[in-house]
Amino acid sequence: MTNRTLSRIALVFVCLMLLALGGWYLFLSRGNTATENLGAARGFGESVPLFGDDTGSTYANLSSAPGAGESEALGRPPQLWRVTATPVAGAGFITASSTTLLFVERSTGYVFSVSPETSAVKRLTNTLFARVYEAFVGSSGRSTMRFMSESGVLSGVIGTASSTQASANEFVHGDLPPHTKTLALSPDGSEVFYLIPDGAGAFAGVRTKEGEAPKKVLSTFISGWNAQWVKDDGVVLTERPASDIESSSYVLADDGVLTPLVRRVEGLSVRPDPESGALLFSSSADGGVSLFAQAGSGSSPVRLPLSTIADKCTWSGKAGIAFCAVPKSIAPGAFLDSWLRGVLHTEDTWWRVDARTGGVEELYTGDAGATLPDVTNPNTDATGSYISFIDGKTLSLWIFRIQK
Amino acid sequence: MVNHDWVHRSYKSEKAPGMKRLFLIPFVAASLLVPAVCAAQFNIFTGAFSISLTLEPERPQAYEAVTLRASSLFTNLSSANVSWYVNDSLAASGEGLTTFRTVAGAPGTQTTISVRATSSLGGTLSGETKIAPSDAEIVWESTSLVPPFYKGRALAGSGSIIRAEAFVRLARENGTPIPSKDILYTWSKNGSPVSSASGRGKSTFVTEAPLLSSADVISVRGASLDGTLEAEARTIIPATDTVLLLYPEHSLFGAFFNAAIGKTFTASNTEVLISAFPYFAEAAAPDDKRISYAWNVNGAPVAEDPAEPHKLILGSSGDGVRAVVDLSLSHTTNWLEAAHGLWTIDLIPGGIPAGDPFSPFE
């Protein structure tokens, strides 16, 4: 065998080896990619969740909203902004140097603050309350939370989350009485009203001011009241509604006297203006929904050209001016019943309402093709510039900036 | 000789006392009655003939429109100049203005309506009445089952108990409200008085829910102890069937009572926990031992969990799965309590999806 032949054989062998190695490399590379993808989907390679950081591991892991998991400001959010994708239990604007919204995470009871101007989110508390179904936030930051145990026992707490601490802190709180049937927090958070069993089948309405002993202000045979707070006037109690069933609403004075506010309206919801005597109320009856405005007590109500319920309205802070979320469409039927039971959800546009004149003005209809949220629990900030609300379908938190 | 004239005159004299009595009695009676009749028209203190006022409705409710009509037996008001006053403030005036409309005030208030008329002969007539709207409502609820934090009414499901409370507002002439303990309540159900529930201060009423597809009319009359003031209210309570709904439940968030599962539902998970809730059932909780749940998935019965019979876990092995869930509900002691539902639930397979992995929604 000549040297030339040997050289050729060696060359061919090397080429074949190179080809084999190249093929083996490609085979291994594809396998790694698949493994890496699977690992990433399982969360491998992600940084270890930190319970001690500003936003907390739960929020960071679960939220998919823009800017979520970040505590730094990301700039001005869009006019209609979904703050969180995860369910919240309640929210409210607080009095601060700049507009600040506090919200309570449903799964943990953690309190967060968010700036609707800069989109910065910050966790304020690290006290765990599992499965908070309902939360109210007063302008002072004092908040209530109500939750339900595995065995169905209702309990709650009331406390304050400080927005000035550098890092998340304990939620300093006291316990609310168990088995509360309804609860309302005053706008500034200094006082709470709740209804509790009082023995012999009766129920007591109790008002408690911060730092004072509870005071019984009402004795009633009925537990099914919805409570709202009206500045200076006290508490408005509305008989829990049902479509086509009459309900009445009353103002509960300090001396326990119930004065009628609205009487015998089918499917009644009310939204009294805490600043003036104006009132919005709605009726769900005969397959439809009607909204009425009343400029003051003793004034005749005026039917508004909007098909929505008072639950979707919030007062602006300027006397007689309110903002209402109006469903794009309402299917015929017992709307209120279906909506309260979560059977149907709406896509809502925003309108400005003047209760003094009955005038309405369209503010926001959303981008073409966009799915609008189902507005529940709307709240306006003190400047009347922002509205926070919770989407009825997903319980996510949203902020609507009234001016573009 | 008989003096016939004397006899005639004597006869007349003897006859005169009986005849006098015959005419005297009616005359005296009329003399007494006429002033009595006229008393309503003639004010002996002012010397002015008064005016009768009638209200329509006779017992106006708060904020209700009221029509007052003036009439007089002694003058034709249609040719008189009539002035109407509300709490001493002139409200309307005109010739022949015998009808006046106003609105009753708030419950517990009192409005004085007075009228003065000057006849063509120059005489002045007047009349006055007070509108003190008495007011009443009945608020009610049922002991039927609704979720905690539910903002709607617990309606009258079969077997439940109706609890009602009357709010009656009566005010004395000086405007002082009469407390509930000083009001006589008379309760009626479908027109029949319920004496056991009626009485002084008895402002509450308890009764069974109406049967099947019927409705009960509950009414109450509240009256002052002297019977001079009263107000009535009535309400209709329809029977309501059990409404059976399914809700997704999550270990972190609890049951999502805000988002009922529709007839078709897609879950982006390999496993989902669903919770049944029977609205208006005769039960203290959804896991009440008196309620029986018969689960059936894709035609096969599923044994209920004794601890949580109202819950069901659906899972897939990794491939896509469609679960046709059939649920029947019955009550161990109330044969009228029954409900049924059918749902189609799709579970999307394949690992952890993008976005919020914990969301049970599409």
GROMACS .gro file of N, CA and C in nm, chain A residues 309-397:
model
  267
  309ILE      N    1  -7.658   5.009   3.667
  309ILE     CA    2  -7.701   5.002   3.807
  309ILE      C    3  -7.614   5.096   3.890
  310ALA      N    4  -7.671   5.140   4.001
  310ALA     CA    5  -7.600   5.235   4.087
  310ALA      C    6  -7.471   5.177   4.144
  311ASP      N    7  -7.462   5.044   4.152
  311ASP     CA    8  -7.339   4.981   4.201
  311ASP      C    9  -7.219   5.015   4.115
  312LYS      N   10  -7.243   5.050   3.988
  312LYS     CA   11  -7.134   5.079   3.895
  312LYS      C   12  -7.102   5.228   3.890
  313CYS      N   13  -7.156   5.304   3.984
  313CYS     CA   14  -7.134   5.449   3.985
  313CYS      C   15  -7.052   5.490   4.106
  314THR      N   16  -6.980   5.601   4.092
  314THR     CA   17  -6.903   5.656   4.202
  314THR      C   18  -6.908   5.808   4.192
  315TRP      N   19  -6.919   5.874   4.307
  315TRP     CA   20  -6.926   6.019   4.310
  315TRP      C   21  -6.786   6.079   4.296
  316SER      N   22  -6.783   6.197   4.232
  316SER     CA   23  -6.654   6.257   4.197
  316SER      C   24  -6.593   6.336   4.310
  317GLY      N   25  -6.672   6.374   4.410
  317GLY     CA   26  -6.624   6.465   4.512
  317GLY      C   27  -6.673   6.606   4.486
  318LYS      N   28  -6.718   6.633   4.366
  318LYS     CA   29  -6.782   6.762   4.335
  318LYS      C   30  -6.932   6.738   4.343
  319ALA      N   31  -7.001   6.829   4.412
  319ALA     CA   32  -7.142   6.808   4.443
  319ALA      C   33  -7.223   6.776   4.318
  320GLY      N   34  -7.290   6.663   4.323
  320GLY     CA   35  -7.383   6.627   4.217
  320GLY      C   36  -7.321   6.562   4.095
  321ILE      N   37  -7.190   6.550   4.090
  321ILE     CA   38  -7.123   6.493   3.972
  321ILE      C   39  -7.077   6.352   4.005
  322ALA      N   40  -7.114   6.258   3.919
  322ALA     CA   41  -7.077   6.119   3.940
  322ALA      C   42  -7.025   6.059   3.810
  323PHE      N   43  -6.955   5.948   3.824
  323PHE     CA   44  -6.908   5.872   3.708
  323PHE      C   45  -6.972   5.734   3.713
  324CYS      N   46  -7.028   5.693   3.601
  324CYS     CA   47  -7.095   5.564   3.596
  324CYS      C   48  -7.039   5.478   3.485
  325ALA      N   49  -7.019   5.351   3.518
  325ALA     CA   50  -6.982   5.252   3.417
  325ALA      C   51  -7.110   5.195   3.359
  326VAL      N   52  -7.121   5.201   3.229
  326VAL     CA   53  -7.246   5.159   3.163
  326VAL      C   54  -7.216   5.042   3.070
  327PRO      N   55  -7.284   4.931   3.090
  327PRO     CA   56  -7.262   4.816   3.002
  327PRO      C   57  -7.290   4.850   2.856
  328LYS      N   58  -7.207   4.797   2.768
  328LYS     CA   59  -7.230   4.818   2.625
  328LYS      C   60  -7.364   4.762   2.584
  329SER      N   61  -7.400   4.651   2.646
  329SER     CA   62  -7.530   4.593   2.618
  329SER      C   63  -7.574   4.512   2.739
  330ILE      N   64  -7.704   4.504   2.759
  330ILE     CA   65  -7.760   4.424   2.867
  330ILE      C   66  -7.863   4.330   2.806
  331ALA      N   67  -7.840   4.200   2.821
  331ALA     CA   68  -7.936   4.103   2.768
  331ALA      C   69  -8.065   4.111   2.848
  332PRO      N   70  -8.179   4.094   2.781
  332PRO     CA   71  -8.306   4.096   2.855
  332PRO      C   72  -8.308   3.987   2.961
  333GLY      N   73  -8.364   4.017   3.074
  333GLY     CA   74  -8.373   3.918   3.181
  333GLY      C   75  -8.350   3.984   3.314
  334ALA      N   76  -8.343   3.900   3.415
  334ALA     CA   77  -8.322   3.949   3.552
  334ALA      C   78  -8.175   3.985   3.568
  335PHE      N   79  -8.138   4.103   3.520
  335PHE     CA   80  -7.997   4.140   3.514
  335PHE      C   81  -7.931   4.139   3.651
  336LEU      N   82  -7.994   4.204   3.747
  336LEU     CA   83  -7.928   4.220   3.876
  336LEU      C   84  -7.898   4.086   3.940
  337ASP      N   85  -7.996   3.995   3.936
  337ASP     CA   86  -7.976   3.863   3.995
  337ASP      C   87  -7.858   3.791   3.929
  338SER      N   88  -7.858   3.791   3.796
  338SER     CA   89  -7.752   3.720   3.723
  338SER      C   90  -7.616   3.783   3.748
  339TRP      N   91  -7.613   3.914   3.755
  339TRP     CA   92  -7.486   3.982   3.776
  339TRP      C   93  -7.432   3.957   3.916
  340LEU      N   94  -7.518   3.963   4.015
  340LEU     CA   95  -7.474   3.940   4.153
  340LEU      C   96  -7.425   3.797   4.174
  341ARG      N   97  -7.480   3.702   4.098
  341ARG     CA   98  -7.441   3.562   4.116
  341ARG      C   99  -7.324   3.523   4.027
  342GLY      N  100  -7.274   3.619   3.949
  342GLY     CA  101  -7.160   3.590   3.863
  342GLY      C  102  -7.196   3.511   3.739
  343VAL      N  103  -7.325   3.506   3.708
  343VAL     CA  104  -7.368   3.431   3.590
  343VAL      C  105  -7.338   3.509   3.462
  344LEU      N  106  -7.345   3.639   3.470
  344LEU     CA  107  -7.312   3.718   3.352
  344LEU      C  108  -7.218   3.833   3.391
  345HIS      N  109  -7.142   3.877   3.292
  345HIS     CA  110  -7.052   3.991   3.311
  345HIS      C  111  -7.071   4.087   3.196
  346THR      N  112  -7.040   4.212   3.221
  346THR     CA  113  -7.062   4.314   3.119
  346THR      C  114  -6.930   4.375   3.074
  347GLU      N  115  -6.934   4.446   2.963
  347GLU     CA  116  -6.821   4.529   2.919
  347GLU      C  117  -6.869   4.673   2.930
  348ASP      N  118  -6.799   4.750   3.012
  348ASP     CA  119  -6.851   4.881   3.051
  348ASP      C  120  -6.774   4.998   2.992
  349THR      N  121  -6.850   5.098   2.948
  349THR     CA  122  -6.794   5.226   2.907
  349THR      C  123  -6.815   5.325   3.022
  350TRP      N  124  -6.744   5.437   3.018
  350TRP     CA  125  -6.754   5.534   3.127
  350TRP      C  126  -6.829   5.659   3.085
  351TRP      N  127  -6.915   5.707   3.177
  351TRP     CA  128  -6.997   5.824   3.153
  351TRP      C  129  -6.989   5.916   3.273
  352ARG      N  130  -7.006   6.045   3.245
  352ARG     CA  131  -7.013   6.145   3.351
  352ARG      C  132  -7.159   6.183   3.367
  353VAL      N  133  -7.207   6.190   3.494
  353VAL     CA  134  -7.347   6.217   3.522
  353VAL      C  135  -7.358   6.341   3.611
  354ASP      N  136  -7.449   6.430   3.578
  354ASP     CA  137  -7.479   6.545   3.664
  354ASP      C  138  -7.616   6.521   3.725
  355ALA      N  139  -7.618   6.486   3.853
  355ALA     CA  140  -7.744   6.453   3.919
  355ALA      C  141  -7.834   6.576   3.933
  356ARG      N  142  -7.776   6.694   3.926
  356ARG     CA  143  -7.858   6.814   3.943
  356ARG      C  144  -7.939   6.843   3.818
  357THR      N  145  -7.882   6.814   3.702
  357THR     CA  146  -7.953   6.846   3.578
  357THR      C  147  -8.003   6.723   3.505
  358GLY      N  148  -7.953   6.606   3.544
  358GLY     CA  149  -7.988   6.485   3.471
  358GLY      C  150  -7.907   6.469   3.343
  359GLY      N  151  -7.806   6.554   3.324
  359GLY     CA  152  -7.726   6.546   3.203
  359GLY      C  153  -7.621   6.435   3.211
  360VAL      N  154  -7.590   6.377   3.096
  360VAL     CA  155  -7.488   6.270   3.090
  360VAL      C  156  -7.392   6.302   2.977
  361GLU      N  157  -7.269   6.253   2.992
  361GLU     CA  158  -7.166   6.278   2.891
  361GLU      C  159  -7.078   6.154   2.881
  362GLU      N  160  -7.056   6.107   2.760
  362GLU     CA  161  -6.974   5.988   2.740
  362GLU      C  162  -6.827   6.026   2.756
  363LEU      N  163  -6.753   5.944   2.831
  363LEU     CA  164  -6.613   5.975   2.858
  363LEU      C  165  -6.517   5.877   2.790
  364TYR      N  166  -6.553   5.749   2.790
  364TYR     CA  167  -6.455   5.648   2.743
  364TYR      C  168  -6.530   5.527   2.691
  365THR      N  169  -6.495   5.487   2.569
  365THR     CA  170  -6.560   5.370   2.512
  365THR      C  171  -6.462   5.258   2.482
  366GLY      N  172  -6.334   5.281   2.509
  366GLY     CA  173  -6.234   5.178   2.487
  366GLY      C  174  -6.184   5.177   2.343
  367ASP      N  175  -6.072   5.109   2.324
  367ASP     CA  176  -6.015   5.097   2.191
  367ASP      C  177  -6.094   4.994   2.110
  368ALA      N  178  -6.091   5.011   1.980
  368ALA     CA  179  -6.166   4.920   1.893
  368ALA      C  180  -6.115   4.777   1.912
  369GLY      N  181  -6.207   4.687   1.932
  369GLY     CA  182  -6.170   4.547   1.946
  369GLY      C  183  -6.126   4.506   2.086
  370ALA      N  184  -6.106   4.605   2.173
  370ALA     CA  185  -6.059   4.571   2.308
  370ALA      C  186  -6.176   4.522   2.393
  371THR      N  187  -6.146   4.427   2.480
  371THR     CA  188  -6.248   4.378   2.575
  371THR      C  189  -6.243   4.464   2.699
  372LEU      N  190  -6.354   4.525   2.732
  372LEU     CA  191  -6.359   4.613   2.848
  372LEU      C  192  -6.397   4.534   2.973
  373PRO      N  193  -6.351   4.578   3.088
  373PRO     CA  194  -6.381   4.506   3.211
  373PRO      C  195  -6.523   4.532   3.260
  374ASP      N  196  -6.566   4.445   3.350
  374ASP     CA  197  -6.695   4.453   3.417
  374ASP      C  198  -6.670   4.527   3.550
  375VAL      N  199  -6.714   4.650   3.559
  375VAL     CA  200  -6.679   4.737   3.671
  375VAL      C  201  -6.757   4.699   3.798
  376THR      N  202  -6.682   4.675   3.906
  376THR     CA  203  -6.743   4.659   4.038
  376THR      C  204  -6.662   4.743   4.136
  377ASN      N  205  -6.725   4.784   4.245
  377ASN     CA  206  -6.659   4.859   4.354
  377ASN      C  207  -6.579   4.980   4.304
  378PRO      N  208  -6.639   5.068   4.225
  378PRO     CA  209  -6.563   5.184   4.180
  378PRO      C  210  -6.540   5.284   4.294
  379ASN      N  211  -6.422   5.347   4.292
  379ASN     CA  212  -6.386   5.449   4.391
  379ASN      C  213  -6.314   5.562   4.320
  380THR      N  214  -6.343   5.684   4.358
  380THR     CA  215  -6.278   5.800   4.297
  380THR      C  216  -6.178   5.858   4.396
  381ASP      N  217  -6.067   5.908   4.345
  381ASP     CA  218  -5.970   5.971   4.434
  381ASP      C  219  -6.017   6.111   4.470
  382ALA      N  220  -5.950   6.174   4.564
  382ALA     CA  221  -5.995   6.302   4.617
  382ALA      C  222  -5.995   6.412   4.512
  383THR      N  223  -5.909   6.401   4.414
  383THR     CA  224  -5.901   6.506   4.311
  383THR      C  225  -6.002   6.484   4.200
  384GLY      N  226  -6.068   6.369   4.202
  384GLY     CA  227  -6.164   6.339   4.095
  384GLY      C  228  -6.096   6.308   3.963
  385SER      N  229  -5.969   6.264   3.968
  385SER     CA  230  -5.893   6.237   3.846
  385SER      C  231  -5.887   6.090   3.810
  386TYR      N  232  -5.898   6.004   3.911
  386TYR     CA  233  -5.881   5.860   3.888
  386TYR      C  234  -5.997   5.784   3.950
  387ILE      N  235  -6.029   5.674   3.888
  387ILE     CA  236  -6.127   5.580   3.942
  387ILE      C  237  -6.062   5.443   3.949
  388SER      N  238  -6.067   5.383   4.067
  388SER     CA  239  -6.020   5.244   4.078
  388SER      C  240  -6.143   5.153   4.079
  389PHE      N  241  -6.127   5.034   4.027
  389PHE     CA  242  -6.237   4.938   4.031
  389PHE      C  243  -6.181   4.798   4.015
  390ILE      N  244  -6.266   4.702   4.042
  390ILE     CA  245  -6.228   4.561   4.032
  390ILE      C  246  -6.310   4.498   3.920
  391ASP      N  247  -6.243   4.424   3.833
  391ASP     CA  248  -6.315   4.355   3.726
  391ASP      C  249  -6.396   4.242   3.785
  392GLY      N  250  -6.526   4.241   3.756
  392GLY     CA  251  -6.613   4.142   3.815
  392GLY      C  252  -6.584   4.000   3.773
  393LYS      N  253  -6.522   3.980   3.659
  393LYS     CA  254  -6.498   3.844   3.611
  393LYS      C  255  -6.371   3.784   3.669
  394THR      N  256  -6.264   3.863   3.670
  394THR     CA  257  -6.134   3.810   3.711
  394THR      C  258  -6.088   3.861   3.847
  395LEU      N  259  -6.158   3.960   3.902
  395LEU     CA  260  -6.122   4.025   4.028
  395LEU      C  261  -5.988   4.096   4.021
  396SER      N  262  -5.946   4.130   3.900
  396SER     CA  263  -5.823   4.206   3.884
  396SER      C  264  -5.851   4.354   3.913
  397LEU      N  265  -5.745   4.425   3.949
  397LEU     CA  266  -5.757   4.566   3.985
  397LEU      C  267  -5.726   4.655   3.866
   0.00000   0.00000   0.00000
